[in-house]
Amino acid sequence: MGSLPPPYREFFNNSSSKQDSIDPDQLLKLFKAQQNYLNHFFQNLDLSQTLNFTQTLLNAKGSIYFTGVGKSGFVSQKISQTLVSLGIKSGFLSPVDALHGDIGILDPQDVLVMFSKSGNTEELLKLVPCAKAKRVFLISVTSVKPNSLMGVCDLNVHLPLERELCPFDLAPVTSTAIQMVFGDTVAIALMAARNLSREEYAANHPAGRIGKSLIFKVRDVMKKKEDLPICKEGDLIMDQLVELTSKGCGCLLVIDEEFHLLGTFTDGDLRRTLKASGEGIFKLTVGEMCNRKPRTIGPDAMAADAMQKMESPPSPVQFLPVIDQDNVLIGIVTLHGLVSAGL
């Protein structure tokens, strides 16, 4: 400890000039070194321990609490929040606050997961006998062995750590990275084991893009009949310019008397027709130049699917007519509308 192995020695020696600057080659070496340390973790992780840990969390009858000090505490909070977002009863328990009353939240059916790089964190060791008195199941997740926590917990998980990326092997950067990777991967394994549906996941994320993309349907974001830029196939193109430009959709929706969708005519079609026909455009009808096979979508499709359909090959489009099962036009969803809705 305290030595500067490659790539650190060269990196830090090159950073001693009066006007400091970052050498891109040395920066790349640091990222590659971190990648190698993470690979060491993946290659040496005990899968049987990880499986036992994950199964224990899945079988927990009560809540799953996480605790840690310093950077490990931040990781513990994040993992706990991830589980909560998946509908799993979880929380973060500060080891210091626990000794001043917060330990009262623990129940004999709960699980307490202790994250610590060294496994010798004083605050966690003080918490152990108090947690045992509450009869909770204790799990240690550590990277240095042997350690004190391993001898007092019901289950132990070792996260293999070659060294910290820090040149002095002190700052917890690689150790916290593998803690986060481990915890989040276990969380997704729990998500799969619980067969969490898209709808259940969305219910836990009602705000923001995640929830909206899983909750909003096309009918929730589409423009309806009174705002639709509609016309008949026999209408002259030049007579429909106001309708084409005033509704903010960038198109005309061509319908028959029963409101069946016959095709679409876009502002791009207008430019191409004008270029090809010149003054002849004054005699052309919308039906002669419209697209008879436009992409469409149903009102009960997910809004996120509408976005994906707009962006799909052979070329992206800016809108989708919304039709029912009888091809009756009932609305239009636009890319601008989806973006405005936060999707």
Coordinates of C-alpha atoms in Angstrom, one line a residue:
M1 CA 0.0 0.0 0.0
G2 CA 1.3 3.5 -0.9
S3 CA 3.2 2.4 -4.0
L4 CA 2.3 3.7 -7.4
P5 CA 2.1 0.8 -9.9
P6 CA 1.4 1.4 -13.6
P7 CA -0.5 3.2 -14.9
Y8 CA -0.5 5.5 -11.8
R9 CA 3.2 6.3 -11.7
E10 CA 3.4 7.7 -15.2
F11 CA 0.0 9.4 -14.8
F12 CA 0.9 11.3 -11.6
N13 CA 4.5 12.1 -12.7
N14 CA 3.1 13.7 -15.9
S15 CA 0.6 15.8 -13.8
S16 CA 3.2 17.7 -11.8
S17 CA 3.7 20.7 -14.2
K18 CA 2.7 24.2 -13.2
Q19 CA -0.1 24.2 -15.6
D20 CA -1.8 20.9 -15.0
S21 CA -3.5 19.1 -17.9
I22 CA -5.0 15.6 -18.5
D23 CA -3.0 13.3 -20.8
P24 CA -5.7 11.5 -22.8
D25 CA -3.5 8.4 -23.1
Q26 CA -3.0 8.1 -19.4
L27 CA -6.7 8.7 -18.8
L28 CA -7.5 5.8 -21.1
K29 CA -5.0 3.6 -19.1
L30 CA -6.9 4.4 -15.9
F31 CA -10.2 3.4 -17.5
K32 CA -8.6 0.2 -18.8
A33 CA -7.2 -0.5 -15.3
Q34 CA -10.6 0.0 -13.7
Q35 CA -12.0 -2.4 -16.4
N36 CA -9.4 -5.0 -15.4
Y37 CA -10.3 -4.7 -11.7
L38 CA -14.0 -5.1 -12.5
N39 CA -13.2 -8.1 -14.6
H40 CA -11.4 -9.6 -11.6
F41 CA -14.6 -9.2 -9.6
F42 CA -16.8 -10.9 -12.3
Q43 CA -14.3 -13.7 -12.8
N44 CA -13.9 -14.5 -9.1
L45 CA -17.4 -13.9 -7.7
D46 CA -18.7 -17.0 -5.8
L47 CA -22.0 -17.8 -7.6
S48 CA -23.2 -20.1 -4.9
Q49 CA -22.8 -17.3 -2.3
T50 CA -24.6 -14.9 -4.6
L51 CA -27.4 -17.4 -5.3
N52 CA -27.9 -18.0 -1.5
F53 CA -27.9 -14.3 -0.9
T54 CA -30.5 -13.6 -3.7
Q55 CA -32.7 -16.5 -2.6
T56 CA -32.6 -15.3 1.0
L57 CA -33.9 -11.9 -0.1
L58 CA -36.5 -13.4 -2.3
N59 CA -37.8 -15.5 0.7
A60 CA -37.8 -12.7 3.2
K61 CA -41.1 -12.5 5.0
G62 CA -40.5 -9.0 6.3
S63 CA -38.6 -6.0 5.0
I64 CA -35.0 -6.0 3.6
Y65 CA -32.9 -3.3 5.3
F66 CA -29.5 -2.2 4.1
T67 CA -26.8 -0.5 6.1
G68 CA -23.3 0.8 5.7
V69 CA -21.0 3.7 6.6
G70 CA -19.6 6.3 4.3
K71 CA -19.5 5.4 0.6
S72 CA -20.9 1.9 1.4
G73 CA -23.8 3.7 3.1
F74 CA -24.6 5.6 -0.1
V75 CA -24.5 2.3 -2.1
S76 CA -26.8 0.7 0.5
Q77 CA -29.3 3.5 0.1
K78 CA -29.3 3.3 -3.7
I79 CA -29.8 -0.5 -3.7
S80 CA -32.6 -0.2 -1.2
Q81 CA -34.3 2.5 -3.4
T82 CA -34.0 0.2 -6.4
L83 CA -35.8 -2.6 -4.5
V84 CA -38.5 -0.2 -3.4
S85 CA -39.1 0.8 -7.0
L86 CA -39.6 -2.9 -7.8
G87 CA -42.3 -3.1 -5.2
I88 CA -40.1 -4.9 -2.6
K89 CA -40.3 -3.8 1.0
S90 CA -36.9 -2.3 1.7
G91 CA -35.2 0.6 3.5
F92 CA -31.9 2.1 4.6
L93 CA -30.9 1.9 8.3
S94 CA -28.2 4.3 9.4
P95 CA -26.0 2.4 11.8
V96 CA -25.5 5.5 13.9
D97 CA -29.2 6.4 14.1
A98 CA -30.0 2.8 14.7
L99 CA -28.2 2.9 18.0
H100 CA -30.2 6.0 19.0
G101 CA -33.7 4.6 18.5
D102 CA -34.1 3.8 14.8
I103 CA -33.4 0.1 15.4
G104 CA -36.9 -0.1 16.7
I105 CA -38.0 -0.4 13.0
L106 CA -36.5 -3.9 12.8
D107 CA -38.8 -7.0 13.1
P108 CA -37.8 -10.7 13.6
Q109 CA -38.9 -11.4 10.0
D110 CA -36.6 -8.8 8.6
V111 CA -33.3 -9.1 6.9
L112 CA -30.4 -6.7 7.5
V113 CA -27.7 -6.5 4.8
M114 CA -24.4 -4.9 6.0
F115 CA -22.2 -3.5 3.3
S116 CA -18.6 -2.9 4.3
K117 CA -15.4 -3.1 2.3
S118 CA -13.2 -4.1 5.2
G119 CA -15.8 -6.0 7.3
N120 CA -14.3 -4.3 10.4
T121 CA -16.4 -1.1 10.4
E122 CA -16.8 -0.1 14.0
E123 CA -20.3 1.3 13.7
L124 CA -21.6 -1.9 12.1
L125 CA -19.9 -4.1 14.7
K126 CA -21.7 -2.1 17.4
L127 CA -25.0 -2.6 15.6
V128 CA -24.7 -6.4 15.3
P129 CA -25.6 -7.4 18.9
C130 CA -28.5 -5.0 18.9
A131 CA -29.8 -6.4 15.7
K132 CA -29.4 -9.9 17.0
A133 CA -31.4 -9.0 20.0
K134 CA -34.2 -8.1 17.5
R135 CA -33.8 -11.5 16.0
V136 CA -33.3 -10.3 12.4
F137 CA -31.3 -12.3 9.8
L138 CA -27.9 -10.7 9.4
I139 CA -25.9 -10.7 6.1
S140 CA -22.5 -9.2 5.6
V141 CA -21.3 -8.1 2.1
T142 CA -17.5 -7.5 2.3
S143 CA -14.4 -7.5 0.2
V144 CA -11.6 -8.1 2.7
K145 CA -11.3 -11.5 4.4
P146 CA -11.1 -12.7 7.0
N147 CA -13.0 -9.9 8.9
S148 CA -15.0 -9.4 12.0
L149 CA -18.4 -9.2 10.4
M150 CA -18.0 -12.6 8.8
G151 CA -17.8 -14.2 12.2
V152 CA -21.0 -12.7 13.6
C153 CA -23.5 -12.7 10.6
D154 CA -25.8 -15.5 9.6
L155 CA -24.7 -15.3 5.9
N156 CA -21.6 -13.8 4.3
V157 CA -21.0 -12.7 0.8
H158 CA -17.5 -11.9 -0.5
L159 CA -17.1 -9.4 -3.3
P160 CA -13.6 -10.0 -4.8
L161 CA -11.5 -6.9 -4.9
E162 CA -8.1 -6.9 -6.6
R163 CA -7.3 -3.3 -5.5
E164 CA -8.7 0.2 -5.6
L165 CA -8.1 2.3 -8.7
C166 CA -6.8 5.0 -6.3
P167 CA -3.0 5.1 -6.7
F168 CA -2.6 4.6 -2.9
D169 CA -5.2 1.8 -2.9
L170 CA -7.2 3.8 -0.4
A171 CA -10.1 5.8 -1.9
P172 CA -13.1 3.5 -2.2
V173 CA -13.8 3.8 -6.0
T174 CA -13.5 0.2 -7.3
S175 CA -14.9 -1.4 -4.2
T176 CA -18.0 0.8 -4.3
A177 CA -18.4 0.2 -8.1
I178 CA -18.5 -3.6 -7.5
Q179 CA -20.9 -3.1 -4.6
M180 CA -23.3 -1.2 -6.8
V181 CA -23.0 -3.7 -9.7
F182 CA -23.6 -6.6 -7.3
G183 CA -26.6 -5.0 -5.6
D184 CA -28.3 -3.8 -8.8
T185 CA -27.8 -7.1 -10.5
V186 CA -29.3 -9.0 -7.6
A187 CA -32.2 -6.5 -7.7
I188 CA -33.0 -7.4 -11.3
A189 CA -32.7 -11.1 -10.5
L190 CA -35.4 -10.5 -7.8
M191 CA -37.5 -8.6 -10.3
A192 CA -37.4 -11.6 -12.7
A193 CA -38.1 -14.1 -10.0
R194 CA -41.1 -12.2 -8.8
N195 CA -42.4 -12.0 -12.5
L196 CA -42.9 -8.2 -12.2
S197 CA -45.1 -7.1 -15.1
R198 CA -44.7 -3.8 -17.0
E199 CA -47.9 -2.6 -15.5
E200 CA -46.7 -3.3 -11.9
Y201 CA -43.4 -1.6 -12.6
A202 CA -45.2 1.4 -14.1
A203 CA -47.4 1.7 -11.1
N204 CA -44.3 2.4 -9.0
H205 CA -43.1 5.1 -11.5
P206 CA -46.2 7.2 -12.2
A207 CA -44.2 10.3 -12.9
G208 CA -41.3 10.8 -15.3
R209 CA -40.5 9.1 -18.6
I210 CA -40.4 5.6 -17.2
G211 CA -44.0 5.7 -15.8
K212 CA -45.4 7.6 -18.7
S213 CA -43.9 5.2 -21.3
L214 CA -45.5 2.3 -19.5
I215 CA -48.8 3.8 -18.6
F216 CA -49.8 6.2 -21.3
K217 CA -51.7 4.8 -24.3
V218 CA -52.2 6.4 -27.7
R219 CA -55.7 7.5 -26.8
D220 CA -54.2 9.5 -23.9
V221 CA -51.9 11.6 -26.1
M222 CA -53.7 11.8 -29.5
K223 CA -55.4 14.7 -31.0
K224 CA -59.1 14.0 -31.5
K225 CA -61.6 14.7 -34.3
E226 CA -62.1 18.4 -33.8
D227 CA -58.4 19.0 -34.1
L228 CA -57.7 16.7 -37.1
P229 CA -56.5 18.0 -40.5
I230 CA -59.1 16.2 -42.6
C231 CA -60.1 16.4 -46.2
K232 CA -61.8 14.3 -48.9
E233 CA -59.9 12.7 -51.8
G234 CA -61.7 14.8 -54.4
D235 CA -60.5 18.1 -52.8
L236 CA -58.0 20.2 -54.7
I237 CA -54.6 20.3 -53.1
M238 CA -54.4 24.1 -53.3
D239 CA -57.8 24.4 -51.6
Q240 CA -56.5 22.5 -48.6
L241 CA -53.4 24.5 -47.8
V242 CA -54.9 26.2 -44.8
E243 CA -56.1 22.8 -43.4
L244 CA -52.6 21.4 -44.0
T245 CA -50.8 24.1 -42.2
S246 CA -53.1 25.3 -39.5
K247 CA -53.6 22.1 -37.4
G248 CA -49.9 21.6 -36.5
C249 CA -49.7 18.0 -37.7
G250 CA -47.8 18.5 -41.0
C251 CA -50.3 16.5 -42.9
L252 CA -53.8 16.0 -44.3
L253 CA -55.8 12.9 -43.3
V254 CA -57.8 11.8 -46.3
I255 CA -61.2 10.3 -45.4
D256 CA -64.5 9.2 -47.1
E257 CA -68.0 10.1 -46.0
E258 CA -68.0 7.5 -43.2
F259 CA -64.7 8.8 -41.8
H260 CA -62.7 5.7 -43.1
L261 CA -59.0 6.6 -43.6
L262 CA -58.1 6.5 -47.2
G263 CA -54.6 8.0 -47.0
T264 CA -52.3 10.8 -45.9
F265 CA -50.8 13.8 -47.7
T266 CA -47.9 15.6 -46.0
D267 CA -46.2 18.9 -46.3
G268 CA -43.3 16.9 -47.8
D269 CA -45.7 15.5 -50.4
L270 CA -46.7 19.1 -51.2
R271 CA -43.2 20.1 -51.9
R272 CA -42.5 17.1 -54.1
T273 CA -45.7 17.6 -56.0
L274 CA -45.0 21.2 -56.6
K275 CA -41.5 20.4 -57.8
A276 CA -42.7 17.7 -60.2
S277 CA -45.9 19.3 -61.5
G278 CA -45.3 23.1 -61.3
E279 CA -48.5 24.9 -62.2
G280 CA -50.2 21.6 -62.7
I281 CA -50.6 21.4 -59.0
F282 CA -53.6 23.7 -59.2
K283 CA -55.6 20.9 -60.9
L284 CA -54.5 18.0 -58.8
T285 CA -56.6 16.5 -56.1
V286 CA -55.4 15.3 -52.7
G287 CA -56.6 11.8 -53.6
E288 CA -54.3 11.7 -56.7
M289 CA -51.2 12.4 -54.7
C290 CA -51.8 11.0 -51.3
N291 CA -50.1 8.0 -49.7
R292 CA -52.7 5.2 -49.7
K293 CA -50.8 2.9 -47.3
P294 CA -49.7 5.1 -44.4
R295 CA -48.5 3.7 -41.1
T296 CA -51.3 3.7 -38.5
I297 CA -51.9 2.7 -34.9
G298 CA -54.8 1.8 -32.7
P299 CA -56.0 3.8 -29.7
D300 CA -55.1 1.1 -27.1
A301 CA -51.5 0.7 -28.2
M302 CA -48.9 2.1 -25.8
A303 CA -47.7 5.6 -26.5
A304 CA -44.1 4.3 -26.3
D305 CA -44.9 1.8 -29.1
A306 CA -46.2 4.7 -31.2
M307 CA -42.9 6.4 -30.8
Q308 CA -41.0 3.3 -31.8
K309 CA -43.3 2.8 -34.8
M310 CA -42.6 6.3 -36.0
E311 CA -38.9 5.8 -35.8
S312 CA -38.9 2.4 -37.5
P313 CA -37.5 1.7 -41.0
P314 CA -37.5 2.4 -43.9
S315 CA -37.7 6.1 -42.8
P316 CA -39.0 7.9 -39.7
V317 CA -42.4 9.7 -39.8
Q318 CA -43.7 12.6 -37.7
F319 CA -47.2 11.3 -37.1
L320 CA -49.5 8.2 -37.0
P321 CA -53.2 8.3 -37.9
V322 CA -55.2 6.5 -35.1
I323 CA -57.9 4.2 -36.4
D324 CA -60.3 1.7 -34.9
Q325 CA -60.7 -1.9 -35.9
D326 CA -63.0 -0.8 -38.8
N327 CA -60.4 1.6 -40.2
V328 CA -62.4 4.6 -39.0
L329 CA -60.2 7.6 -38.2
I330 CA -60.5 8.6 -34.5
G331 CA -57.3 10.6 -34.0
I332 CA -53.7 11.4 -34.8
V333 CA -50.6 11.1 -32.6
T334 CA -47.6 13.2 -33.5
L335 CA -44.0 13.0 -32.5
H336 CA -44.2 16.6 -31.1
G337 CA -47.2 15.5 -29.0
L338 CA -45.3 12.5 -27.6
V339 CA -42.3 14.6 -26.7
S340 CA -44.5 17.2 -25.1
A341 CA -46.0 14.5 -23.0
G342 CA -42.6 13.6 -21.7
L343 CA -42.2 10.4 -23.6

